[in-house]
Amino acid sequence: MAIQEAKSGRFIDNLGKVYALYTLGFLVFFAFMALLEKMGMGAQAIGIGFLMFTIAIYAVIGWLSRTAEVDAYYVAGREVPALYNGMATAADWMSGASFVALAGGVYFGGYPYLGYIVGWTGGYVLVNSLMAPYLRKFGCYTVPDFVGTRYGGNVARLCAVIILVVASFTYVTAQINATGTIAAQTLGIPFEFGVWLGLIGIFICSMLGGMRGVTWTQVAQYIVLIIAYLVPIIWMSNKQGFGIIPHFSYGEAVHRIAELEAQYGLKPALEAIPGVSVLVNPANAPEGKGWAMVSLAICMMAGTASLPHILMRYFTTPSVRSARRSVGWSLLFIFLLYFSAPALATLTKLQLLDPNLPTSVIGKAFEEVSNLEWVKHWSSVGMLAVADQNGDGIVQLNEFFMRPDIVVLATPEIAGLPYVISGLVAAGGLAAAMSTADGLLLAIANALSHDLYYKMIDPKADTRRRLIVARVLLLFIGAAAALVASLKLTGILGAVAWAFDFACSGLFFPLVLGIWWKRANTEGAIAGMVAGFVSGSLYLYLVFNKIMTPWFGLDDVRFGIVGMTVSLVAMVVVTLMTRAPSKEIQDMVDEVRIPSGKTILAAGH
Amino acid sequence: MPSKDAGAMDRHWEKTRNLTFLVLAVWALFAIILPSMASTLNATTFLGFPLGYYMSVQGSLIVFVALIWFQNWRQDKIDDEFGVGGE
């Protein structure tokens, strides 16, 4: 044990060197692949090379971080420096949806979709000011651990576990779906097989090392995903003449697209083709869409501040102050991708629309477009379609069909970049989906092993037994998630939005008021969790199955607003009708508000 | 558990709370109010972008990043003032 301590100490001291070397190694690998492509290596081989190389690295990190200690397994020994925790959180946060689907959503959805971008960044202000520092001071291992201690009793703990499992499970199936899609695309294997292959990669990272393994692989995954997201944008922007960094200069492109949209006309397709869409929403016309955007943003922000896999990342820092600092780093790293996504969507759209560019397809001859290499490639897998529905031999805007999820993955080919860039993007998407799945599976397994098994079923279980239970659960839940994912029930972005709505419906107010309202008691918290979660789910069920028309335009991705409102009212009313919490609990809340000193729960609890 | 006197801890919490409310007010302005008024703001351009669009794709995001770093800087000062900052 002493040897292990010394070893991990040295590792923490050398993080800068280790990850600089790793980044350099990745860039050398990229250059090597580019060289092989020049020498005539095929696209398939390049794709396989990228996926195998990156997964092998994550596996090595996961193996090296294996641990048999409770503190290391659940909270990475609380020794992750703020900067690296920021990177790990960013990777944990930016899922397959952010990487693969977000730019496509903005491309096709127009202004309301920016709600995801504002919501997924603005939520961190809530995390920082309302949650992270106080939960860190608590010293809990999981989010239900906080609920169980603050409100006391197993009922409250169990409610939190159930909400956590539902929200995280919804989320994780979307990630495994994304992993499977990318693996299947790049390796040319069936989707179902890709799902299981991705899952094996995920297990290697989290099985042996728990939170410690996940933390150090997530840092590595962040580096890959951010390089993979920014390189194509910068490359494409240079080709189009928007300069090295397009972010501040693509305003012109926004105006140009508005002109072209008016010129071509945004009309629905004459005949719909299943699974793919045409462009009908203007890139930038917020008229009357303010509420659609803001209601989505509110759900995403409150969901951010209630999702257990994110909150638990802030339990791994050495102190309250470093927990706060680490939220700052997290948002900075997340911001790098999110303020690039609309730039990517805009530049890709311009590539396709602007007749002055050699890459444009709209207004070209049907024959010519359907013979383009990338059109053939993506059509063959049913993700793109060009159909001359009015029979004039020219591709109209409403005759070009595309699946929104592929905008990011197909961009390098559309822009005519070398295939090595496509391999890089696939590796980045895989890193994004895998890192989020790692974090989510761990959040579920930890809540079940620590809160349900250890705290409620067998409080005398020894360390070894607790960790074995955690690992067995991880296997079991991962397999269940892969099974559900292979059924392909919803799209990637839709399932992710539901996860946020579930989380904020049930957990947002019980967590916030647990810290900010001393009077909040057990009965109130239980009422808040149950009423919020049940009413939100019921509303989702009724609206999704079209049994009821949505209130105020709150459709199935925005049901969190309904759930949260009910949750707040139920919690406040029930709390005020029942007795105030005991003096010990009130003193505990006072103690949580002081950043220094011992945590409420002892280490190894 | 630091044995600070209750009065000092009350003042520490009061300052923390006021800072949090200030941060939340700025947050609400950039996360909720401005994005809902995008059509009005779009009448103006900024860096060549329609302003309402710009705020939702970049402006508000930059404010959020700056806001968290500002809050942490102020909160560290408050904690140090009451001697509870200890790393």
XYZ file of C-alpha atoms in Angstrom:
692
model
C 0.000 0.000 0.000
C 2.800 2.387 0.908
C 4.411 1.646 -2.430
C 1.179 2.340 -4.248
C 0.749 5.642 -2.402
C 4.225 6.761 -3.368
C 3.602 5.741 -6.959
C 0.320 7.625 -7.211
C 1.965 10.649 -5.582
C 4.625 10.708 -8.283
C 1.990 10.334 -10.976
C 0.031 13.348 -9.694
C 3.216 15.461 -9.590
C 4.043 14.601 -13.192
C 0.612 15.079 -14.754
C 1.751 17.976 -16.934
C 4.618 15.955 -18.415
C 2.569 12.780 -18.826
C -0.260 14.431 -20.727
C 2.041 16.675 -22.801
C 3.854 13.536 -23.932
C 0.540 11.826 -24.612
C -0.709 14.763 -26.733
C 2.542 14.798 -28.670
C 2.253 11.042 -29.220
C -1.268 11.470 -30.550
C -0.182 14.210 -32.965
C 2.726 12.067 -34.184
C 0.264 9.226 -34.766
C -1.959 11.636 -36.725
C 0.961 12.735 -38.888
C 1.939 9.088 -39.435
C -1.585 8.280 -40.597
C -1.589 11.307 -42.914
C 1.684 10.022 -44.403
C 0.215 6.547 -44.899
C -2.781 8.110 -46.660
C -0.424 9.962 -49.025
C 1.258 6.633 -49.745
C -2.124 5.212 -50.676
C -3.550 3.523 -47.602
C -7.331 3.011 -47.824
C -9.999 4.888 -45.888
C -11.156 1.809 -43.990
C -7.639 1.044 -42.737
C -7.157 4.626 -41.548
C -10.445 4.518 -39.624
C -9.531 1.231 -37.968
C -6.090 2.578 -37.113
C -7.564 5.616 -35.310
C -10.121 3.646 -33.296
C -7.736 0.860 -32.296
C -4.923 3.222 -31.334
C -7.098 5.418 -29.110
C -8.992 2.568 -27.447
C -5.683 0.821 -26.702
C -4.433 3.944 -24.932
C -7.587 4.259 -22.813
C -7.301 0.593 -21.901
C -3.685 1.015 -20.781
C -4.635 4.011 -18.611
C -7.585 2.086 -17.151
C -5.331 -0.865 -16.330
C -2.642 1.304 -14.717
C -5.258 3.041 -12.528
C -6.707 -0.153 -11.033
C -7.384 0.125 -7.327
C -8.691 -1.799 -4.314
C -9.321 1.193 -2.045
C -12.787 2.604 -1.418
C -11.718 6.258 -1.517
C -9.789 5.770 -4.758
C -12.605 3.766 -6.315
C -15.416 6.194 -5.469
C -13.736 9.618 -5.537
C -10.259 9.047 -7.068
C -8.721 9.486 -3.608
C -9.812 13.169 -3.650
C -6.486 14.217 -5.141
C -7.350 15.329 -8.692
C -5.986 18.856 -9.346
C -8.573 21.447 -10.461
C -7.214 21.851 -14.012
C -7.274 18.113 -14.771
C -10.612 17.658 -13.084
C -11.842 20.408 -15.393
C -10.678 18.430 -18.439
C -12.133 15.188 -17.116
C -15.453 16.916 -16.390
C -15.494 18.416 -19.860
C -15.023 14.961 -21.418
C -17.566 13.455 -19.045
C -19.938 16.257 -20.000
C -19.488 16.441 -23.744
C -21.265 13.381 -24.902
C -21.891 11.780 -28.226
C -24.739 14.283 -28.481
C -22.554 17.342 -28.046
C -19.877 16.066 -30.359
C -21.863 14.286 -33.040
C -25.387 15.693 -32.951
C -25.274 19.285 -31.665
C -23.928 21.025 -34.763
C -26.418 19.017 -36.848
C -29.240 20.169 -34.581
C -28.211 23.782 -35.047
C -27.866 23.194 -38.803
C -31.410 21.863 -39.189
C -33.244 23.291 -36.173
C -32.284 26.960 -36.363
C -32.614 29.351 -33.447
C -34.471 27.210 -30.842
C -31.635 24.666 -30.932
C -29.295 27.273 -29.569
C -31.143 26.536 -26.309
C -28.879 23.499 -25.953
C -25.787 25.623 -26.325
C -26.871 28.313 -23.867
C -28.318 25.692 -21.490
C -25.351 23.355 -21.420
C -22.967 26.197 -20.627
C -25.168 28.406 -18.414
C -25.910 25.405 -16.203
C -22.361 25.568 -14.886
C -23.072 28.936 -13.291
C -25.733 27.137 -11.236
C -23.370 24.239 -10.483
C -20.735 26.663 -9.257
C -22.902 28.973 -7.197
C -25.509 26.584 -5.812
C -24.060 23.072 -5.686
C -20.438 22.035 -6.222
C -18.624 23.705 -3.298
C -21.259 22.658 -0.766
C -21.534 19.071 -1.936
C -17.732 18.809 -1.845
C -17.728 20.105 1.738
C -20.195 17.383 2.590
C -17.650 14.722 1.646
C -20.195 12.356 0.125
C -19.363 9.621 -2.419
C -22.549 9.923 -4.466
C -25.456 12.345 -4.887
C -27.955 10.089 -3.042
C -25.348 9.960 -0.246
C -25.923 13.719 0.202
C -29.702 13.371 0.102
C -29.613 10.463 2.574
C -27.435 12.334 5.060
C -28.991 15.788 4.794
C -32.568 14.590 5.024
C -31.939 11.390 6.956
C -33.646 8.082 6.411
C -33.597 5.443 3.747
C -36.762 6.584 1.964
C -35.189 9.855 0.821
C -32.001 8.022 -0.165
C -33.948 5.452 -2.144
C -35.948 8.146 -4.005
C -32.702 9.830 -5.028
C -31.239 6.491 -6.175
C -34.276 5.770 -8.341
C -34.231 9.189 -10.036
C -30.486 8.918 -10.572
C -30.817 5.494 -12.166
C -33.664 6.527 -14.496
C -31.970 9.752 -15.639
C -28.510 8.246 -16.054
C -29.756 5.090 -17.725
C -31.703 7.101 -20.319
C -28.553 9.077 -20.950
C -26.201 6.102 -21.144
C -28.243 4.249 -23.769
C -27.862 7.292 -26.033
C -24.089 7.227 -25.522
C -23.795 3.526 -26.241
C -25.947 4.094 -29.323
C -23.451 6.757 -30.454
C -20.480 4.492 -29.695
C -22.066 1.699 -31.714
C -22.864 3.997 -34.650
C -19.299 5.280 -34.878
C -17.705 1.859 -34.464
C -20.056 0.360 -37.046
C -19.447 3.214 -39.533
C -15.684 3.193 -39.282
C -15.030 -0.522 -38.996
C -17.761 -1.530 -41.417
C -19.430 -3.957 -38.993
C -23.131 -4.313 -38.034
C -24.479 -1.777 -35.511
C -25.378 -4.414 -32.898
C -21.820 -5.682 -32.950
C -20.432 -2.131 -32.756
C -22.474 -1.543 -29.587
C -20.860 -4.483 -27.790
C -17.404 -3.575 -29.016
C -17.818 -0.048 -27.649
C -19.022 -1.462 -24.368
C -15.888 -3.555 -23.925
C -13.813 -0.405 -24.336
C -15.929 1.334 -21.707
C -15.559 -1.538 -19.246
C -11.791 -1.639 -19.511
C -11.658 2.032 -18.478
C -13.954 1.883 -15.489
C -14.115 -1.675 -14.144
C -10.763 -1.891 -12.418
C -10.054 1.689 -11.465
C -13.504 3.099 -10.688
C -13.428 6.885 -10.431
C -9.634 6.952 -10.548
C -9.490 5.014 -13.809
C -12.304 7.051 -15.310
C -10.694 10.363 -14.337
C -7.359 9.698 -16.020
C -8.908 8.215 -19.165
C -11.334 11.137 -19.412
C -8.453 13.622 -19.408
C -6.930 11.668 -22.314
C -10.298 11.556 -24.058
C -10.802 15.313 -23.685
C -7.509 15.962 -25.459
C -8.510 13.736 -28.381
C -12.031 15.100 -28.682
C -11.126 18.763 -28.631
C -8.367 18.307 -31.224
C -10.771 16.303 -33.363
C -13.470 18.977 -33.152
C -11.323 22.019 -33.818
C -9.008 20.737 -36.572
C -11.729 20.304 -39.248
C -13.288 23.696 -38.476
C -9.985 25.508 -38.695
C -9.003 23.628 -41.854
C -12.347 24.278 -43.529
C -12.358 27.933 -42.503
C -8.946 28.399 -44.080
C -10.151 26.847 -47.305
C -13.179 29.141 -47.377
C -11.206 32.249 -46.523
C -12.576 33.006 -43.050
C -9.092 33.028 -41.520
C -7.337 30.713 -39.074
C -9.870 31.128 -36.271
C -13.326 31.470 -37.859
C -15.229 32.119 -34.622
C -15.161 35.880 -34.768
C -15.390 36.302 -38.507
C -18.167 34.037 -39.729
C -20.849 36.720 -39.209
C -20.668 37.334 -42.960
C -21.487 33.649 -43.565
C -24.594 33.992 -41.356
C -25.840 36.860 -43.541
C -24.945 35.039 -46.755
C -26.919 31.959 -45.658
C -29.964 34.099 -44.888
C -29.747 35.488 -48.463
C -29.402 32.025 -49.996
C -32.259 30.605 -47.924
C -34.513 33.387 -49.187
C -33.343 32.786 -52.751
C -33.832 28.975 -52.722
C -36.952 29.017 -50.541
C -37.303 26.861 -47.436
C -39.989 24.391 -48.483
C -40.801 20.955 -47.107
C -39.956 17.971 -49.313
C -42.557 16.909 -51.903
C -42.207 13.366 -50.637
C -40.648 12.582 -47.255
C -37.893 9.965 -46.995
C -37.784 8.183 -43.617
C -34.776 8.831 -41.374
C -33.472 11.884 -43.216
C -34.590 15.540 -43.296
C -34.484 18.563 -45.544
C -33.684 22.069 -44.395
C -36.875 23.979 -43.505
C -35.808 26.137 -40.541
C -33.931 29.364 -41.234
C -30.451 29.546 -39.655
C -31.207 32.739 -37.832
C -34.787 33.893 -37.462
C -35.696 34.094 -33.787
C -39.066 35.770 -34.462
C -41.520 34.296 -31.977
C -39.048 31.551 -31.085
C -37.736 33.236 -27.919
C -39.768 31.052 -25.576
C -38.956 27.826 -27.451
C -35.283 28.582 -26.992
C -35.434 29.794 -23.398
C -37.677 26.976 -22.123
C -35.234 24.445 -23.559
C -32.300 26.333 -22.033
C -33.950 26.363 -18.576
C -34.445 22.576 -18.609
C -30.871 22.002 -19.753
C -29.442 24.377 -17.141
C -31.337 22.937 -14.188
C -30.596 19.436 -15.507
C -26.884 20.227 -15.641
C -27.007 21.210 -12.000
C -28.814 17.979 -11.018
C -27.084 15.293 -13.078
C -25.226 13.035 -10.655
C -22.387 12.015 -12.982
C -21.353 15.661 -13.251
C -21.844 16.634 -9.611
C -19.798 13.650 -8.444
C -16.795 14.812 -10.492
C -16.459 17.692 -8.019
C -16.161 15.220 -5.135
C -12.709 14.228 -6.417
C -10.852 17.496 -5.746
C -8.647 18.021 -2.686
C -10.593 20.986 -1.236
C -13.710 23.132 -1.536
C -11.720 25.921 -3.150
C -10.287 23.574 -5.765
C -13.777 22.203 -6.413
C -14.894 25.726 -7.341
C -11.786 26.376 -9.399
C -12.384 23.140 -11.191
C -15.894 24.247 -12.214
C -14.242 27.298 -13.788
C -11.831 25.096 -15.764
C -14.634 22.718 -16.748
C -16.706 25.464 -18.316
C -13.708 26.951 -20.096
C -12.918 23.573 -21.702
C -16.585 22.949 -22.556
C -16.912 26.447 -23.987
C -14.154 25.669 -26.524
C -16.390 23.087 -28.177
C -19.760 24.782 -27.751
C -18.831 28.095 -29.247
C -17.377 26.162 -32.180
C -20.475 24.069 -32.890
C -22.527 26.908 -34.478
C -19.454 27.909 -36.500
C -19.195 24.347 -37.809
C -22.915 24.249 -38.636
C -22.730 27.588 -40.449
C -19.620 26.825 -42.480
C -20.886 23.374 -43.520
C -24.203 24.835 -44.580
C -22.455 27.459 -46.647
C -20.300 24.760 -48.296
C -23.438 23.055 -49.553
C -25.524 26.129 -50.390
C -23.246 28.760 -51.846
C -23.007 28.315 -55.642
C -19.745 30.293 -55.628
C -17.994 27.490 -53.750
C -16.764 24.362 -55.566
C -18.295 22.141 -52.854
C -21.889 23.343 -53.333
C -24.605 20.867 -54.320
C -27.820 22.909 -54.376
C -28.618 24.149 -57.865
C -26.200 21.650 -59.486
C -27.209 18.940 -61.947
C -28.778 15.913 -60.302
C -26.512 13.534 -62.231
C -23.348 15.292 -61.070
C -24.354 15.441 -57.381
C -25.433 11.832 -57.066
C -22.041 10.763 -58.416
C -20.045 12.628 -55.762
C -17.939 10.238 -53.691
C -19.249 11.397 -50.283
C -22.874 11.426 -51.485
C -22.511 7.812 -52.600
C -20.794 6.804 -49.368
C -23.415 8.256 -46.997
C -26.376 7.306 -49.214
C -25.281 3.678 -49.161
C -25.856 3.576 -45.384
C -29.186 5.400 -45.588
C -28.023 8.591 -43.881
C -28.264 10.827 -46.908
C -30.449 10.963 -49.989
C -30.718 13.069 -53.104
C -33.990 12.626 -54.974
C -35.063 14.578 -58.034
C -38.672 14.754 -56.901
C -39.879 17.520 -59.222
C -38.044 15.896 -62.148
C -36.215 18.992 -63.454
C -32.770 17.408 -63.271
C -31.525 20.058 -60.803
C -30.998 19.502 -57.060
C -33.323 21.844 -55.135
C -32.896 22.703 -51.458
C -35.882 20.484 -50.597
C -34.482 17.581 -52.582
C -31.290 17.240 -50.548
C -31.926 14.976 -47.544
C -29.524 14.408 -44.677
C -29.642 12.874 -41.232
C -28.875 15.689 -38.718
C -26.615 13.366 -36.679
C -24.075 13.036 -39.482
C -23.296 16.717 -40.077
C -20.120 16.614 -37.967
C -18.966 13.198 -39.160
C -19.511 13.997 -42.846
C -18.151 17.549 -42.822
C -14.527 16.632 -43.634
C -15.646 14.720 -46.719
C -18.124 17.427 -47.796
C -15.397 20.049 -47.539
C -13.024 17.833 -49.504
C -10.523 17.376 -46.656
C -8.186 14.343 -46.622
C -9.659 11.161 -45.167
C -7.281 11.248 -42.228
C -9.438 14.100 -40.868
C -12.511 11.847 -40.999
C -10.596 9.229 -39.004
C -9.671 11.897 -36.470
C -13.302 13.021 -36.146
C -14.452 9.424 -35.646
C -11.859 8.976 -32.890
C -13.048 12.229 -31.284
C -16.695 11.211 -31.417
C -15.838 7.858 -29.918
C -13.865 9.551 -27.126
C -16.809 11.855 -26.397
C -19.359 9.044 -26.266
C -17.120 6.648 -24.323
C -16.072 9.180 -21.692
C -19.675 10.123 -20.962
C -20.775 6.487 -20.865
C -17.900 5.753 -18.428
C -19.043 8.500 -16.094
C -22.717 7.568 -16.282
C -22.229 3.838 -15.745
C -19.999 4.614 -12.795
C -22.607 6.993 -11.322
C -25.270 4.291 -11.534
C -23.077 1.471 -10.242
C -21.744 3.604 -7.378
C -25.204 4.691 -6.272
C -26.427 1.104 -6.295
C -23.378 -0.378 -4.600
C -22.780 2.391 -2.059
C -26.283 3.679 -1.307
C -28.519 0.737 -1.977
C -26.261 -2.201 -1.119
C -23.888 -0.854 1.536
C -25.995 1.836 3.258
C -29.378 0.132 3.066
C -28.985 -3.628 2.616
C -25.730 -4.729 4.213
C -24.047 -1.989 6.314
C -21.492 -4.486 7.627
C -20.074 -5.376 4.209
C -16.285 -5.044 4.116
C -14.363 -2.993 1.575
C -13.538 -5.902 -0.705
C -17.131 -7.001 -0.879
C -18.399 -3.468 -1.611
C -16.005 -3.062 -4.496
C -16.855 -6.468 -5.927
C -20.546 -5.560 -5.806
C -19.761 -2.271 -7.567
C -17.905 -4.093 -10.361
C -20.524 -6.772 -10.853
C -23.247 -4.100 -11.031
C -21.206 -2.185 -13.571
C -21.048 -5.227 -15.845
C -24.720 -5.910 -15.446
C -25.893 -2.313 -16.050
C -23.573 -1.874 -19.010
C -24.953 -4.996 -20.647
C -28.532 -3.871 -19.990
C -27.786 -0.438 -21.485
C -26.243 -2.013 -24.583
C -29.309 -4.217 -25.021
C -31.650 -1.226 -24.801
C -29.398 0.805 -27.111
C -29.476 -1.909 -29.767
C -33.279 -1.503 -29.885
C -32.760 2.110 -31.145
C -35.809 3.610 -29.442
C -35.056 7.337 -29.889
C -32.522 9.595 -31.584
C -29.345 10.574 -29.757
C -30.241 14.177 -28.957
C -33.826 13.364 -27.871
C -32.764 10.734 -25.324
C -30.150 13.076 -23.890
C -32.699 15.864 -23.430
C -34.997 13.457 -21.569
C -32.203 12.562 -19.162
C -31.788 16.232 -18.246
C -35.523 16.657 -17.750
C -35.753 13.589 -15.511
C -32.839 14.796 -13.408
C -34.116 18.336 -12.895
C -37.728 17.246 -12.307
C -36.766 15.076 -9.378
C -33.486 16.319 -7.957
C -33.003 20.040 -8.617
C -35.004 21.554 -5.762
C -34.286 18.876 -3.134
C -30.546 19.435 -3.754
C -30.650 23.242 -3.883
C -32.980 23.675 -0.918
C -31.002 21.127 1.097
C -28.159 23.629 1.107
C -29.959 26.942 0.858
C -33.018 26.437 3.058
C -32.237 25.214 6.567
C -35.900 24.588 7.272
C -36.214 21.998 4.454
C -37.029 18.633 6.015
C -37.288 14.964 5.148
C -40.997 14.872 4.350
C -40.671 17.924 2.092
C -37.714 16.460 0.210
C -39.464 13.147 -0.368
C -42.577 14.977 -1.564
C -40.453 17.146 -3.855
C -38.643 14.197 -5.407
C -41.684 11.969 -5.820
C -44.164 14.625 -6.996
C -41.679 16.275 -9.366
C -40.450 13.056 -10.889
C -43.872 11.437 -11.227
C -45.602 14.520 -12.660
C -42.742 15.136 -15.104
C -42.786 11.528 -16.311
C -46.561 11.535 -16.599
C -46.497 14.747 -18.613
C -43.839 13.220 -20.881
C -45.961 10.117 -21.366
C -49.101 12.098 -22.214
C -47.408 14.553 -24.557
C -45.116 12.048 -26.265
C -48.007 9.724 -27.059
C -50.127 12.681 -28.232
C -52.821 11.999 -25.619
C -52.588 15.645 -24.557
C -51.605 18.879 -26.298
C -48.531 20.484 -24.709
C -49.000 23.438 -22.336
C -47.251 26.642 -23.440
C -45.365 24.752 -26.138
C -43.622 22.546 -23.548
C -43.093 19.457 -25.689
C -41.413 16.173 -24.764
C -37.879 17.610 -24.559
C -39.017 20.398 -22.199
C -41.063 18.502 -19.615
C -38.540 19.396 -16.901
C -40.232 22.773 -16.424
C -43.482 21.058 -15.446
C -41.705 18.575 -13.159
C -39.612 21.254 -11.444
C -42.579 23.509 -10.763
C -44.551 20.680 -9.163
C -41.445 19.599 -7.243
C -40.876 23.084 -5.794
C -44.489 23.587 -4.751
C -44.769 20.093 -3.213
C -41.510 20.446 -1.334
C -42.263 23.877 0.137
C -45.862 23.084 1.064
C -45.108 19.720 2.701
C -42.071 21.108 4.520
C -44.083 23.947 6.023
C -46.849 21.572 7.085
C -44.439 19.291 8.954
C -41.921 19.750 11.774
C -38.662 21.670 11.280
C -35.571 19.426 11.080
C -33.609 18.690 14.262
C -30.934 20.980 15.691
C -28.182 18.593 14.532
C -29.358 18.767 10.928
C -29.601 22.565 11.050
C -26.086 22.778 12.519
C -24.907 20.460 9.772
C -26.252 22.857 7.138
C -24.397 25.733 8.846
C -21.235 23.670 8.789
C -21.613 22.901 5.058
C -21.591 26.625 4.332
C -18.077 27.039 5.783
C -15.534 26.081 3.124
C -12.670 25.003 5.405
C -12.425 22.325 8.066
C -13.364 18.658 8.055
C -16.030 17.232 5.796
C -19.371 16.150 7.270
C -18.914 12.510 6.280
C -15.641 10.844 7.237
C -13.337 9.345 4.597
C -13.997 5.686 3.901
C -17.571 5.946 5.237
C -14.521 21.869 12.666
C -13.177 25.423 13.077
C -14.429 26.970 16.308
C -15.215 30.380 14.822
C -17.740 32.496 16.656
C -21.273 32.329 15.334
C -21.437 36.061 14.543
C -18.467 35.918 12.197
C -19.896 32.859 10.462
C -23.218 34.645 9.995
C -21.443 37.569 8.357
C -19.448 35.162 6.182
C -22.649 33.504 5.019
C -24.345 36.844 4.424
C -21.528 37.971 2.130
C -21.466 34.598 0.353
C -25.210 34.766 -0.164
C -25.134 38.320 -1.528
C -22.385 37.386 -3.957
C -24.405 34.358 -5.081
C -27.517 36.477 -5.659
C -25.508 38.971 -7.700
C -24.092 36.128 -9.818
C -27.539 34.628 -10.319
C -28.948 37.992 -11.412
C -26.259 38.378 -14.097
C -26.813 34.735 -15.073
C -30.572 35.279 -15.488
C -29.981 38.323 -17.673
C -27.700 36.454 -20.098
C -29.297 33.014 -19.865
C -32.976 33.937 -19.960
C -33.783 37.569 -20.679
C -31.444 38.394 -23.594
C -31.975 35.100 -25.498
C -35.746 35.614 -25.320
C -35.369 39.078 -26.866
C -33.175 37.941 -29.759
C -35.484 39.321 -32.470
C -35.226 42.834 -31.049
C -31.472 42.592 -30.601
C -31.005 41.335 -34.165
C -31.722 44.841 -35.428
C -28.152 45.655 -34.344
C -25.041 43.959 -35.669
C -21.907 43.086 -33.730
C -18.639 41.865 -35.335
C -20.737 41.346 -38.469
C -23.249 39.087 -36.664
C -26.873 39.947 -35.884
C -26.552 40.802 -32.153
C -29.309 38.497 -30.819
C -27.824 35.538 -32.667
C -24.334 36.461 -31.526
C -25.371 36.533 -27.864
C -26.787 33.005 -28.091
C -23.864 31.443 -29.945
C -21.012 33.240 -28.205
C -21.782 36.329 -26.131
C -23.687 34.696 -23.273
C -21.200 31.807 -23.211
C -18.288 34.171 -22.748
C -20.201 35.925 -19.955
C -20.813 32.569 -18.195
C -17.115 31.650 -18.238
C -16.119 35.081 -16.955
C -18.875 35.017 -14.338
C -17.664 31.765 -12.754
C -14.074 32.978 -12.570
C -15.267 36.309 -11.123
C -17.382 34.571 -8.504
C -14.537 32.288 -7.470
C -12.160 35.230 -7.147
C -14.626 37.176 -4.966
C -15.537 34.108 -2.913
C -11.859 33.336 -2.209
C -11.480 36.899 -0.896
C -14.516 36.518 1.353
C -13.264 33.150 2.665
C -9.793 34.534 3.355
C -11.248 37.547 5.155
C -12.915 35.205 7.651
C -9.977 32.794 7.751
C -11.884 29.844 6.289
C -10.179 29.697 2.880
C -7.568 27.085 3.848
C -6.543 24.835 0.987
